[in-house]
mmCIF file of C-alpha atoms in Angstrom:
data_model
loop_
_atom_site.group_PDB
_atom_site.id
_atom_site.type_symbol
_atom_site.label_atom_id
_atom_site.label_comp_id
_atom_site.label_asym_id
_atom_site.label_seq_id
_atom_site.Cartn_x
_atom_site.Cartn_y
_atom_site.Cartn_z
ATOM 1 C CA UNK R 1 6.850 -35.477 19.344
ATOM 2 C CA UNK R 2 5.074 -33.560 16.827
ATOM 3 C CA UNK R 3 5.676 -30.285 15.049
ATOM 4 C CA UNK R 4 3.728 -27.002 16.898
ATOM 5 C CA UNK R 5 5.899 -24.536 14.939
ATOM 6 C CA UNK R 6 6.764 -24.306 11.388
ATOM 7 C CA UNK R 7 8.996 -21.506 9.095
ATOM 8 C CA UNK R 8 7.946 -22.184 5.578
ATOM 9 C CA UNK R 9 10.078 -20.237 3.306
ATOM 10 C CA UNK R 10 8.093 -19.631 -0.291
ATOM 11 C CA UNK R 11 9.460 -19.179 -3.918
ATOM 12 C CA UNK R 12 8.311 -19.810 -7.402
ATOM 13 C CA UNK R 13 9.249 -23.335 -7.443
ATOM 14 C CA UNK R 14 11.053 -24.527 -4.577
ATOM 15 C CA UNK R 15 10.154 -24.263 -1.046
ATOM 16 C CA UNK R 16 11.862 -25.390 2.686
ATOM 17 C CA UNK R 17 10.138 -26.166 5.726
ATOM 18 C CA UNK R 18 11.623 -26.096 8.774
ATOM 19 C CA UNK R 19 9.955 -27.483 12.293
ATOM 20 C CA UNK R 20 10.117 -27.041 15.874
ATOM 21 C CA UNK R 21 8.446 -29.656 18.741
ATOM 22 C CA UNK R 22 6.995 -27.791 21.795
ATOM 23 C CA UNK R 23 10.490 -28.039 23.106
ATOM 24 C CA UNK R 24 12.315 -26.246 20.474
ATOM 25 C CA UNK R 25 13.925 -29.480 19.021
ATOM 26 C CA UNK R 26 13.787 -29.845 15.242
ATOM 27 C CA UNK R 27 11.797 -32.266 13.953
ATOM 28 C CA UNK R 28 11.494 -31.236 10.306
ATOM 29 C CA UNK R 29 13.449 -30.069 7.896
ATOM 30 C CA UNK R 30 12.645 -30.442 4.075
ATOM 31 C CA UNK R 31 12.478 -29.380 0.296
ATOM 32 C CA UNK R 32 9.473 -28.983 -1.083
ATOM 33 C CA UNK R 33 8.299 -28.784 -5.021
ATOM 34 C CA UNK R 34 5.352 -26.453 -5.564
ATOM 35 C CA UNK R 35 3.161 -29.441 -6.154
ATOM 36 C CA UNK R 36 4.199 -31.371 -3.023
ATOM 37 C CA UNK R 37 3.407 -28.477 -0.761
ATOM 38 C CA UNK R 38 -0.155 -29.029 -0.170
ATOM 39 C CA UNK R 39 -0.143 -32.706 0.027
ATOM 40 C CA UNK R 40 2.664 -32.179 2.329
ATOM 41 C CA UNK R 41 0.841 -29.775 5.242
ATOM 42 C CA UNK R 42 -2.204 -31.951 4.672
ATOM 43 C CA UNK R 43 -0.852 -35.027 6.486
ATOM 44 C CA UNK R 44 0.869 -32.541 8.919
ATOM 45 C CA UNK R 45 -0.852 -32.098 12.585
ATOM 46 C CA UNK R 46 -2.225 -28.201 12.655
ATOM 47 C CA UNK R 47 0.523 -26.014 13.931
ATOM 48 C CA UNK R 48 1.820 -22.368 14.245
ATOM 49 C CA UNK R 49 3.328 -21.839 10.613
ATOM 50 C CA UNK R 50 5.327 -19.082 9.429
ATOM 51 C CA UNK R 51 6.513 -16.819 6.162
ATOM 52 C CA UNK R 52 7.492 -14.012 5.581
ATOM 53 C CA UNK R 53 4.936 -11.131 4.138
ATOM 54 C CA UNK R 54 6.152 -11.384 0.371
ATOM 55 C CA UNK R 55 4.657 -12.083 -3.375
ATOM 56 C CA UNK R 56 2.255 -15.370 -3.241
ATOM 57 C CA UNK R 57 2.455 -15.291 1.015
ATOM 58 C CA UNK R 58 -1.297 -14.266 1.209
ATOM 59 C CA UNK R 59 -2.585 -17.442 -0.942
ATOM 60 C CA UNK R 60 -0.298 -19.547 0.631
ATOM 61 C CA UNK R 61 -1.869 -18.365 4.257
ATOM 62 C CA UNK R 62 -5.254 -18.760 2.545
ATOM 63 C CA UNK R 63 -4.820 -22.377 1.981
ATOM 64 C CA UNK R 64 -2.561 -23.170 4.800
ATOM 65 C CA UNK R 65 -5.545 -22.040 6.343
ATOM 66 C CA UNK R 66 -8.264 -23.680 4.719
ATOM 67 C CA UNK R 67 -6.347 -27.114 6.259
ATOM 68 C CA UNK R 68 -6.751 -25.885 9.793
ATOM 69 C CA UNK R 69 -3.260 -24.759 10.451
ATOM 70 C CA UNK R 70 -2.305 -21.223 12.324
ATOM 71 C CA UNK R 71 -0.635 -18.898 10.004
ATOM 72 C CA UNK R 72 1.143 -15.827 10.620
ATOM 73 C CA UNK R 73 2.819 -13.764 8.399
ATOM 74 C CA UNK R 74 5.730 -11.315 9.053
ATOM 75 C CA UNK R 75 7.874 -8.417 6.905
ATOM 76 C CA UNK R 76 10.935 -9.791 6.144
ATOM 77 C CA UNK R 77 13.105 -7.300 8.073
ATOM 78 C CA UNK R 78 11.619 -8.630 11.185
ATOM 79 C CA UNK R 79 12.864 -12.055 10.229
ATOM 80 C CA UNK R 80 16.525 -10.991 9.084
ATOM 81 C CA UNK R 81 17.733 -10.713 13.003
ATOM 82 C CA UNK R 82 17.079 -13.820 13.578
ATOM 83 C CA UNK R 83 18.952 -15.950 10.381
ATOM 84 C CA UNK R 84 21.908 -17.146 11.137
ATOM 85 C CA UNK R 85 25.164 -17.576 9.154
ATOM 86 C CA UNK R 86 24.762 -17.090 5.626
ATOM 87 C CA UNK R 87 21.418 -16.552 3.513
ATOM 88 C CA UNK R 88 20.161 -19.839 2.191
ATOM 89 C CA UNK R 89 16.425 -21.168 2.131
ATOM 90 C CA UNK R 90 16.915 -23.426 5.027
ATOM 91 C CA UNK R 91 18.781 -20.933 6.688
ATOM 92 C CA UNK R 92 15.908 -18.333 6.157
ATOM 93 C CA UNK R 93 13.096 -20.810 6.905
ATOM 94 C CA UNK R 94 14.801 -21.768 10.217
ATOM 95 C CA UNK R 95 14.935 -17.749 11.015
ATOM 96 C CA UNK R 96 10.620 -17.711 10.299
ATOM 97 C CA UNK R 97 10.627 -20.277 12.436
ATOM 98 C CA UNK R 98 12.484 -18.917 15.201
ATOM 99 C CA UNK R 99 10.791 -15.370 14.629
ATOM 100 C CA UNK R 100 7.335 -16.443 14.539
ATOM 101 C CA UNK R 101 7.307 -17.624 17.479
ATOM 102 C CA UNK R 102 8.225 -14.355 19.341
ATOM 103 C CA UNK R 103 5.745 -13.176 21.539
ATOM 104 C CA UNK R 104 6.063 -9.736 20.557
ATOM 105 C CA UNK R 105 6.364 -10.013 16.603
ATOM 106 C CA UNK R 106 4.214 -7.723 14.570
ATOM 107 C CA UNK R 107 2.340 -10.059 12.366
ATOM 108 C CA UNK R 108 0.445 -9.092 8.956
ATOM 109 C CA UNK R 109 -2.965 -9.645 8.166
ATOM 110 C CA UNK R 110 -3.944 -12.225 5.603
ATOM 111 C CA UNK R 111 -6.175 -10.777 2.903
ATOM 112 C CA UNK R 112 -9.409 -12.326 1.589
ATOM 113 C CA UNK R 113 -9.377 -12.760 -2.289
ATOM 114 C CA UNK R 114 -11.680 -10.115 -2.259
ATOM 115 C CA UNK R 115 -9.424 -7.432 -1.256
ATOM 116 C CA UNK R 116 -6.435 -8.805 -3.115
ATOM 117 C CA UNK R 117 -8.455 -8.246 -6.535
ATOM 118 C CA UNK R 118 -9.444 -4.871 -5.381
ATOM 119 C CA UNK R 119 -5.890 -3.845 -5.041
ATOM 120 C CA UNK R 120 -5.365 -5.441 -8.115
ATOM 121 C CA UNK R 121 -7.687 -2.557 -9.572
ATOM 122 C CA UNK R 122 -5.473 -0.053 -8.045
ATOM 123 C CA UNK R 123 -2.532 -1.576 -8.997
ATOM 124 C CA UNK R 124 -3.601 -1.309 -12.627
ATOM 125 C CA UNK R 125 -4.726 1.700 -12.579
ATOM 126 C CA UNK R 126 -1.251 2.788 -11.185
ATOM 127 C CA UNK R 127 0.366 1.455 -14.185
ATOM 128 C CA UNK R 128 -1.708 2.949 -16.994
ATOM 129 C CA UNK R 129 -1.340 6.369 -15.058
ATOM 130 C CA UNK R 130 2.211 5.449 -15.016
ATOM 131 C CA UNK R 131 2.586 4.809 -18.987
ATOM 132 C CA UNK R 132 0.331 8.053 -19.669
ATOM 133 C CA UNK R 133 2.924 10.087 -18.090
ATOM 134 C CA UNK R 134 5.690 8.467 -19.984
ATOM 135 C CA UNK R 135 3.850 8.719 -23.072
ATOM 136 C CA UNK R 136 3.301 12.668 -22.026
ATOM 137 C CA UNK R 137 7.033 13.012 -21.519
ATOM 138 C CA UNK R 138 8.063 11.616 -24.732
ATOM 139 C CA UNK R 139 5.695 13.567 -26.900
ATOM 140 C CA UNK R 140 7.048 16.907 -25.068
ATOM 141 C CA UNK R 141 10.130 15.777 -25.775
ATOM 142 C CA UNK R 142 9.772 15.114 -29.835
ATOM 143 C CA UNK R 143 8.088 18.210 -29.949
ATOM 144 C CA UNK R 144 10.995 19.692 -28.597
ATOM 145 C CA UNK R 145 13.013 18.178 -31.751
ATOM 146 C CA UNK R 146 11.314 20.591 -33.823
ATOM 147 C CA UNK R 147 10.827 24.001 -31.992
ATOM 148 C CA UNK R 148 7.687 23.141 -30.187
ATOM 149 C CA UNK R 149 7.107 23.434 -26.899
ATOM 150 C CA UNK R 150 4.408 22.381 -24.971
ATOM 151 C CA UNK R 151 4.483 23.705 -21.099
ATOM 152 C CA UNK R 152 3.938 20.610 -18.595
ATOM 153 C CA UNK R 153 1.214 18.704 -17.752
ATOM 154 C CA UNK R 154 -1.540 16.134 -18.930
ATOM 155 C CA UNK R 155 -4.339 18.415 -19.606
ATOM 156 C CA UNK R 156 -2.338 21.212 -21.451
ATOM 157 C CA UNK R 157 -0.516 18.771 -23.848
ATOM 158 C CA UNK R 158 -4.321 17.284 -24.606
ATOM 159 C CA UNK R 159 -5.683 20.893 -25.651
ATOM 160 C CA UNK R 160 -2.499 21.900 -27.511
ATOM 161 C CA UNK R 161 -1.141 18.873 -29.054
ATOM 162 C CA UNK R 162 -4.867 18.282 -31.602
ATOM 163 C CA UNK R 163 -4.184 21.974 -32.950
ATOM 164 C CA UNK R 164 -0.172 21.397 -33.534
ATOM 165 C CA UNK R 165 -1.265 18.649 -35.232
ATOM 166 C CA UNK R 166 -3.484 20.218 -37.720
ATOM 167 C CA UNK R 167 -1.382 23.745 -37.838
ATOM 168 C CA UNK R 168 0.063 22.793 -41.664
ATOM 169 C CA UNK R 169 2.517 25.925 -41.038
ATOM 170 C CA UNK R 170 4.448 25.092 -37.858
ATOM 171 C CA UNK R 171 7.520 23.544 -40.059
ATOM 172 C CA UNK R 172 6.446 19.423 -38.699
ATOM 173 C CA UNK R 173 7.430 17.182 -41.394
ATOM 174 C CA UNK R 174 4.867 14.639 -42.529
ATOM 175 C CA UNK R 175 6.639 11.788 -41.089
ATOM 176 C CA UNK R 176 6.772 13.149 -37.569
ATOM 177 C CA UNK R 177 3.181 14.649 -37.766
ATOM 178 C CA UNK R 178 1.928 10.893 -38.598
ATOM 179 C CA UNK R 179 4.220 9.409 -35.809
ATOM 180 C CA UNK R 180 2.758 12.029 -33.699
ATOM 181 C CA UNK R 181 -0.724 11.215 -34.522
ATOM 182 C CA UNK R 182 -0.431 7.500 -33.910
ATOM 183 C CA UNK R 183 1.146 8.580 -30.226
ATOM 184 C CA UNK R 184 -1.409 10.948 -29.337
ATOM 185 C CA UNK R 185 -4.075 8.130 -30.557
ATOM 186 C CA UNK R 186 -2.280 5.465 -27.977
ATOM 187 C CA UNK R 187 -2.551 8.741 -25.379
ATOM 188 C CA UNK R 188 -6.252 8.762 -25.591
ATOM 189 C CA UNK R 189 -6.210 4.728 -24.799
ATOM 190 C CA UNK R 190 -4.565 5.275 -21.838
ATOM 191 C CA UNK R 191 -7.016 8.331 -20.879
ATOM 192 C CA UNK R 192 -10.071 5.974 -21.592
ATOM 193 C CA UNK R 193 -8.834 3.141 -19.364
ATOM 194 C CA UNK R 194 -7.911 5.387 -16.617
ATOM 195 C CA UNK R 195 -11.493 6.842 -16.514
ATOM 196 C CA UNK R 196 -12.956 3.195 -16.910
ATOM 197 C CA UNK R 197 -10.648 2.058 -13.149
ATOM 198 C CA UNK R 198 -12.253 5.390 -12.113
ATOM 199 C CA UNK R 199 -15.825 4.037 -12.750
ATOM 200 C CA UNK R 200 -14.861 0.550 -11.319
ATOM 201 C CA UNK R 201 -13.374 2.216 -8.096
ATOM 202 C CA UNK R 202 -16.205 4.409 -7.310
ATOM 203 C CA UNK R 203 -18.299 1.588 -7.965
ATOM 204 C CA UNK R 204 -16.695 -1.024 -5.399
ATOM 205 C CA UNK R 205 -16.691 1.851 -3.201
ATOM 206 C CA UNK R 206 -20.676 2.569 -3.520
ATOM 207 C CA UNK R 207 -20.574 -1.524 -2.834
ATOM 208 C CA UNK R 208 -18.732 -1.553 0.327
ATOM 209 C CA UNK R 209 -19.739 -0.544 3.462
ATOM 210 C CA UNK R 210 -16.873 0.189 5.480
ATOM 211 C CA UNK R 211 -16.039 2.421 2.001
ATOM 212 C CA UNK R 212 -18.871 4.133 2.293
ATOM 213 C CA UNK R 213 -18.038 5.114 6.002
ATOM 214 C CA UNK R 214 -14.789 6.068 5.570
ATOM 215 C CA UNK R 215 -16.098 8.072 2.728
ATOM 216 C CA UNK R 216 -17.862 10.689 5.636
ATOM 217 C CA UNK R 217 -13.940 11.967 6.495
ATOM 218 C CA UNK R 218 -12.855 14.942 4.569
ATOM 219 C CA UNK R 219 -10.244 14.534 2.026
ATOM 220 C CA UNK R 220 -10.855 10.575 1.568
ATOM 221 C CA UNK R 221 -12.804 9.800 -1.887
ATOM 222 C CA UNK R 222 -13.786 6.344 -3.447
ATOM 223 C CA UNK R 223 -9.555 5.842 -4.268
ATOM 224 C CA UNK R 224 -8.280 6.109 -1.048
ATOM 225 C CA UNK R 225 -11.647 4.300 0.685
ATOM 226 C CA UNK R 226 -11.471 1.159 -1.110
ATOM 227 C CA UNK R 227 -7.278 1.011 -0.550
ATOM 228 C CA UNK R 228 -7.093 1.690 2.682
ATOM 229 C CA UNK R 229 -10.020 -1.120 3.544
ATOM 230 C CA UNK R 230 -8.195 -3.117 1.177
ATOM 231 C CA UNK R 231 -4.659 -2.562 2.260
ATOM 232 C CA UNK R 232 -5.419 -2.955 5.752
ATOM 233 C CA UNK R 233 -7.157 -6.241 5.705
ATOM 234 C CA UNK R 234 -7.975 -6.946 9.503
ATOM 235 C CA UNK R 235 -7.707 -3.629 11.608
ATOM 236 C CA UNK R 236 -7.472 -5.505 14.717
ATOM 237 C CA UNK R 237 -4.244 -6.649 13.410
ATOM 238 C CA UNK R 238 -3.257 -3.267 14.971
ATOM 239 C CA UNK R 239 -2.925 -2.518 18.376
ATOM 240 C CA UNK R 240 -3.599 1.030 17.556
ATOM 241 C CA UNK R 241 -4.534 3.894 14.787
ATOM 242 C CA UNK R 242 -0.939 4.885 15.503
ATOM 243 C CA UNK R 243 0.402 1.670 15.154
ATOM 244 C CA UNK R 244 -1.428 1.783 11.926
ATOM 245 C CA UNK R 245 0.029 5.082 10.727
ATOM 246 C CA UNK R 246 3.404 3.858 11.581
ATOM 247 C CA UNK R 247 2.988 1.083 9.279
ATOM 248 C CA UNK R 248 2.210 3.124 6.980
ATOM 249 C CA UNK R 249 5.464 5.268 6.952
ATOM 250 C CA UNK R 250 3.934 8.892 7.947
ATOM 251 C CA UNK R 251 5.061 8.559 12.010
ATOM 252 C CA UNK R 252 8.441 10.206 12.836
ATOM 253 C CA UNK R 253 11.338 8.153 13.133
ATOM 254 C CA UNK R 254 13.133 7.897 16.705
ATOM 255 C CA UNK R 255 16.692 8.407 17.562
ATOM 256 C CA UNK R 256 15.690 8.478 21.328
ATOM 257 C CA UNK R 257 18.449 7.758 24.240
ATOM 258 C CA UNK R 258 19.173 8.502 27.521
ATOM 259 C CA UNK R 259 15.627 9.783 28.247
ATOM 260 C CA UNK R 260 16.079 12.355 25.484
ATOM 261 C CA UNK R 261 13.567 12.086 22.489
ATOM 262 C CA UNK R 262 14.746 13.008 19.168
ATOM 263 C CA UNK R 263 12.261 12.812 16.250
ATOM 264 C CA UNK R 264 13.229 13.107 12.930
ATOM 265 C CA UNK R 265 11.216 12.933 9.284
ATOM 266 C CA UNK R 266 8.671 10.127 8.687
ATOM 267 C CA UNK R 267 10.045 6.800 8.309
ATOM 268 C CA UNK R 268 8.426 6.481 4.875
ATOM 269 C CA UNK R 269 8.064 2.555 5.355
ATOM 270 C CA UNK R 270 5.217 0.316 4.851
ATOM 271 C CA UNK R 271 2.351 0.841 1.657
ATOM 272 C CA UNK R 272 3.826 4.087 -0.162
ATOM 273 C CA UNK R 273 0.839 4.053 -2.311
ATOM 274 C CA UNK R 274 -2.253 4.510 0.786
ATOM 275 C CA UNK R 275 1.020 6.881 1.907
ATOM 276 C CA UNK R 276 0.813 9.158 -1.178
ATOM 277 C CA UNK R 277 -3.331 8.886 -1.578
ATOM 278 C CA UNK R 278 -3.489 10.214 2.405
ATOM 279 C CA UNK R 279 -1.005 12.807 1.971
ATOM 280 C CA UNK R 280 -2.448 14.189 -1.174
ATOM 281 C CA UNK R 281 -5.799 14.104 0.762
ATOM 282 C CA UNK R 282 -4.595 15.995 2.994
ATOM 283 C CA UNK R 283 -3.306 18.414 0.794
ATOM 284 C CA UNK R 284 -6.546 19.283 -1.215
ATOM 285 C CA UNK R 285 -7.840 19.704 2.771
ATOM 286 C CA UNK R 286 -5.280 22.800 3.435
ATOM 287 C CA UNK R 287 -6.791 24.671 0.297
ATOM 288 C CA UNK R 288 -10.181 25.127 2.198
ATOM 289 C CA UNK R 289 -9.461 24.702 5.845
ATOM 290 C CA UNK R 290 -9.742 27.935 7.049
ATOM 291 C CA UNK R 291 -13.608 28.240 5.930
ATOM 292 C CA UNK R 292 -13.709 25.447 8.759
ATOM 293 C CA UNK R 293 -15.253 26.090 12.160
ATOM 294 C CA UNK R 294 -14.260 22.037 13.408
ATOM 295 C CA UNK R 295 -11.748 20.982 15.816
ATOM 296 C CA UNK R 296 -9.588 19.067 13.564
ATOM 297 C CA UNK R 297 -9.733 22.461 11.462
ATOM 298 C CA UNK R 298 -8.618 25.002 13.920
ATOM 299 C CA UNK R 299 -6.183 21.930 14.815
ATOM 300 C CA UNK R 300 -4.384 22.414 11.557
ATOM 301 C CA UNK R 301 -4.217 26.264 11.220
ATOM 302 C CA UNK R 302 -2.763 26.443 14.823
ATOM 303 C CA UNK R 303 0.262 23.821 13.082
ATOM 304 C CA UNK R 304 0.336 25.976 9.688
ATOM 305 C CA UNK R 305 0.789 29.076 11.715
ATOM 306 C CA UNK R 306 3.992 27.152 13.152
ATOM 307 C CA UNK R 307 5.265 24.388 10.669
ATOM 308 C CA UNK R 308 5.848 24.174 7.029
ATOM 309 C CA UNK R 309 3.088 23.338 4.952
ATOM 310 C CA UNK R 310 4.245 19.958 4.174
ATOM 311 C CA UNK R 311 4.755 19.095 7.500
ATOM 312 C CA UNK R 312 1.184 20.109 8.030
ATOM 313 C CA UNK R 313 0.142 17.604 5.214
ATOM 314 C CA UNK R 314 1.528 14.867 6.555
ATOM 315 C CA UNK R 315 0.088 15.076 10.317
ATOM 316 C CA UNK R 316 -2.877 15.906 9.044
ATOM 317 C CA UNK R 317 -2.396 12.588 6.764
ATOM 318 C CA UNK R 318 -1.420 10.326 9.861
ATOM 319 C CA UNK R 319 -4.273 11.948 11.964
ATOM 320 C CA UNK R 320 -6.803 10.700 9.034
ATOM 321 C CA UNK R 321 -4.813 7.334 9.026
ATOM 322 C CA UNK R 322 -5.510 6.631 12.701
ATOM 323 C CA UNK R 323 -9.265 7.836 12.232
ATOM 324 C CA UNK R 324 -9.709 5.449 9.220
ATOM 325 C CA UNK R 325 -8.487 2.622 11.298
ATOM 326 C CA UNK R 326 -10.554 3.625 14.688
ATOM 327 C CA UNK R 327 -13.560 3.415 11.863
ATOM 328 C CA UNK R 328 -12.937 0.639 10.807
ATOM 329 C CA UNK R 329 -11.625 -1.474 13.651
ATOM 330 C CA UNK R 330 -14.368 -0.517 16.006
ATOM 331 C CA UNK R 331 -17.320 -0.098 12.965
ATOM 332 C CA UNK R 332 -18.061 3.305 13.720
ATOM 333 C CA UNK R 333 -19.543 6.450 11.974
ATOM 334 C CA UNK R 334 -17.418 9.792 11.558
ATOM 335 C CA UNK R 335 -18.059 12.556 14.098
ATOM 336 C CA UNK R 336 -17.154 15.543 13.208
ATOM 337 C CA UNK R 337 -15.714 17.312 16.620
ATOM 338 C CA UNK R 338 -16.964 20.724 17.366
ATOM 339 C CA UNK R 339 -14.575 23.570 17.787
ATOM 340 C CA UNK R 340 -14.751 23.703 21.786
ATOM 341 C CA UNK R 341 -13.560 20.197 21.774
ATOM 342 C CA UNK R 342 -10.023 18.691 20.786
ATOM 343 C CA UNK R 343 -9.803 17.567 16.964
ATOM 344 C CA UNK R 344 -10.181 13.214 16.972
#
């Protein structure tokens, strides 16, 4: 009988397959090098194949794909119930196996190419900000080394640290004011390539569509437009904006039993970066929301008359995650709601 379900464990070099027949009998079980793979799943009949959702799992899903097999993939703490014994590839590829064929399983989207090497924009940009702020913290701190102090931030260090540089009286040694000069040079690198992802993220939002939509919803710019469209790959993936949100991390976590519901803080799971670009959104919302006549407006002050601030942030964050994905999923426009009817 032939093979209808696969778990293909992935790695850099080595890889294990391990098969099912429609009865739940194995039927393969191999080692695979990297080059082999391909040619192997070529001469296979198209079946349900598994991995879990990890570095390298979307190209291998791509052209698993392209061959005319099914493939699902899954976070690896859904597959961990279901290894048994110890942790071993074939031990871990029997689990995908077992777990992908769960009728219930919450499966990830495979992204294009497309939205891979948008993220990869993001992702870039995330480090550069990254090393700015390092490279902030350690001129602070040499500064410090000689009685100057510099309060915090990006901007203020930019205005002040030109003029410490030039002030011939402050008591900096040569040595250190060169040093200093090189560093502040590397600082203004990492400013210029920061603006440059800026340009190229506004301009892939301008580009795209569903960007452009999700644009229309307060406190979402060109950033958090072209990750969440990105990130999400195929909203119908979802069964839900909620469902979305929770995989996002910014839905309460349950400790529920007996029929009593306990709630406690978000479960701060899933993409932390789409997390911290909708809560920040949200944020820069608060400042002007009561100049708002809207429903989703008079939504939030009613919570900020009740609930901390940051609580406010992040339902207002997990409301605009739900709309995003209603937008997107069902290729709407925004509309804003009018204050006699409930917020979306």
């Amino acid at each position: 009988m032939k093979v209808t379900r696969l778990g293909f464990d992935i790695a850099k070099r080595v890889f294990q397959v391990h098969g099912v027949d429609e009865n739940g009998k194995v039927r393969a079980r191999k080692t695979l090098a990297r080059e082999k793979v391909l040619e192997y799943f070529t001469q296979l009949p198209a079946c349900l194949i598994g991995i879990e959702a990890c570095g390298g799992a979307h190209y291998w899903g791509r052209e698993l794909s392209k061959l005319g097999h099914t493939v699902k993939l899954m976070a690896a703490q859904f597959v961990i119930p279901y290894r048994k014994r110890g942790k071993n590839d074939a031990n871990d590829a029997e689990a995908i196996c077992e777990a992908v064929g769960r009728p219930n399983m919450h499966f990830v989207a495979i992204k294009s190419e497309e939205q891979q090497s948008v993220l990869m924009v993001h992702r870039a940009r995330t480090l550069v900000v990254a090393n700015r702020t390092a490279q902030v913290n350690q001129l602070r701190g040499l500064l410090g080394e000689f009685g100057l102090v510099v309060p915090k931030g990006v901007a203020r260090l930019r205005r002040e640290l030109p003029g410490i540089l030039e002030d011939a009286e402050n008591g900096l040694p040569a040595l250190a004011r060169e040093v200093l000069a090189g560093l502040l040079d590397q600082f203004h690198d990492f400013d210029t390539r920061v603006a440059a992802y800026d340009r190229q993220i506004r301009a892939l939002a301008e580009a795209s569509e569903p960007a452009r939509r999700l644009m229309q919803v307060e406190a979402i710019g060109p950033q958090t437009a072209t990750a969440l469209v990105a990130s999400m790959g195929d909203p119908h993936a979802f069964k839900s904006g909620r469902s979305y949100a929770a995989s996002l991390g910014i839905t309460p976590r349950q400790h529920s039993s007996g029929g009593i519901d306990r709630l406690g803080q978000i479960t701060r799971q899933g993409d932390s970066y789409v997390r911290t670009l909708l809560v920040h959104g949200a944020r820069a919302y608060l400042r002007v929301v009561d100049k708002k006549t809207d429903g989703k407006s008079a939504w939030a002050r009613r919570l900020k008359e009740r609930r901390h601030i940051n609580v406010v942030a992040v339902a207002l964050a997990a409301k605009h995650a739900r709309i995003a994905w209603a937008m997107l999923a069902k290729g709407t426009e925004y509309r804003l709601v009018g204050t006699e009817e409930a917020a979306a």
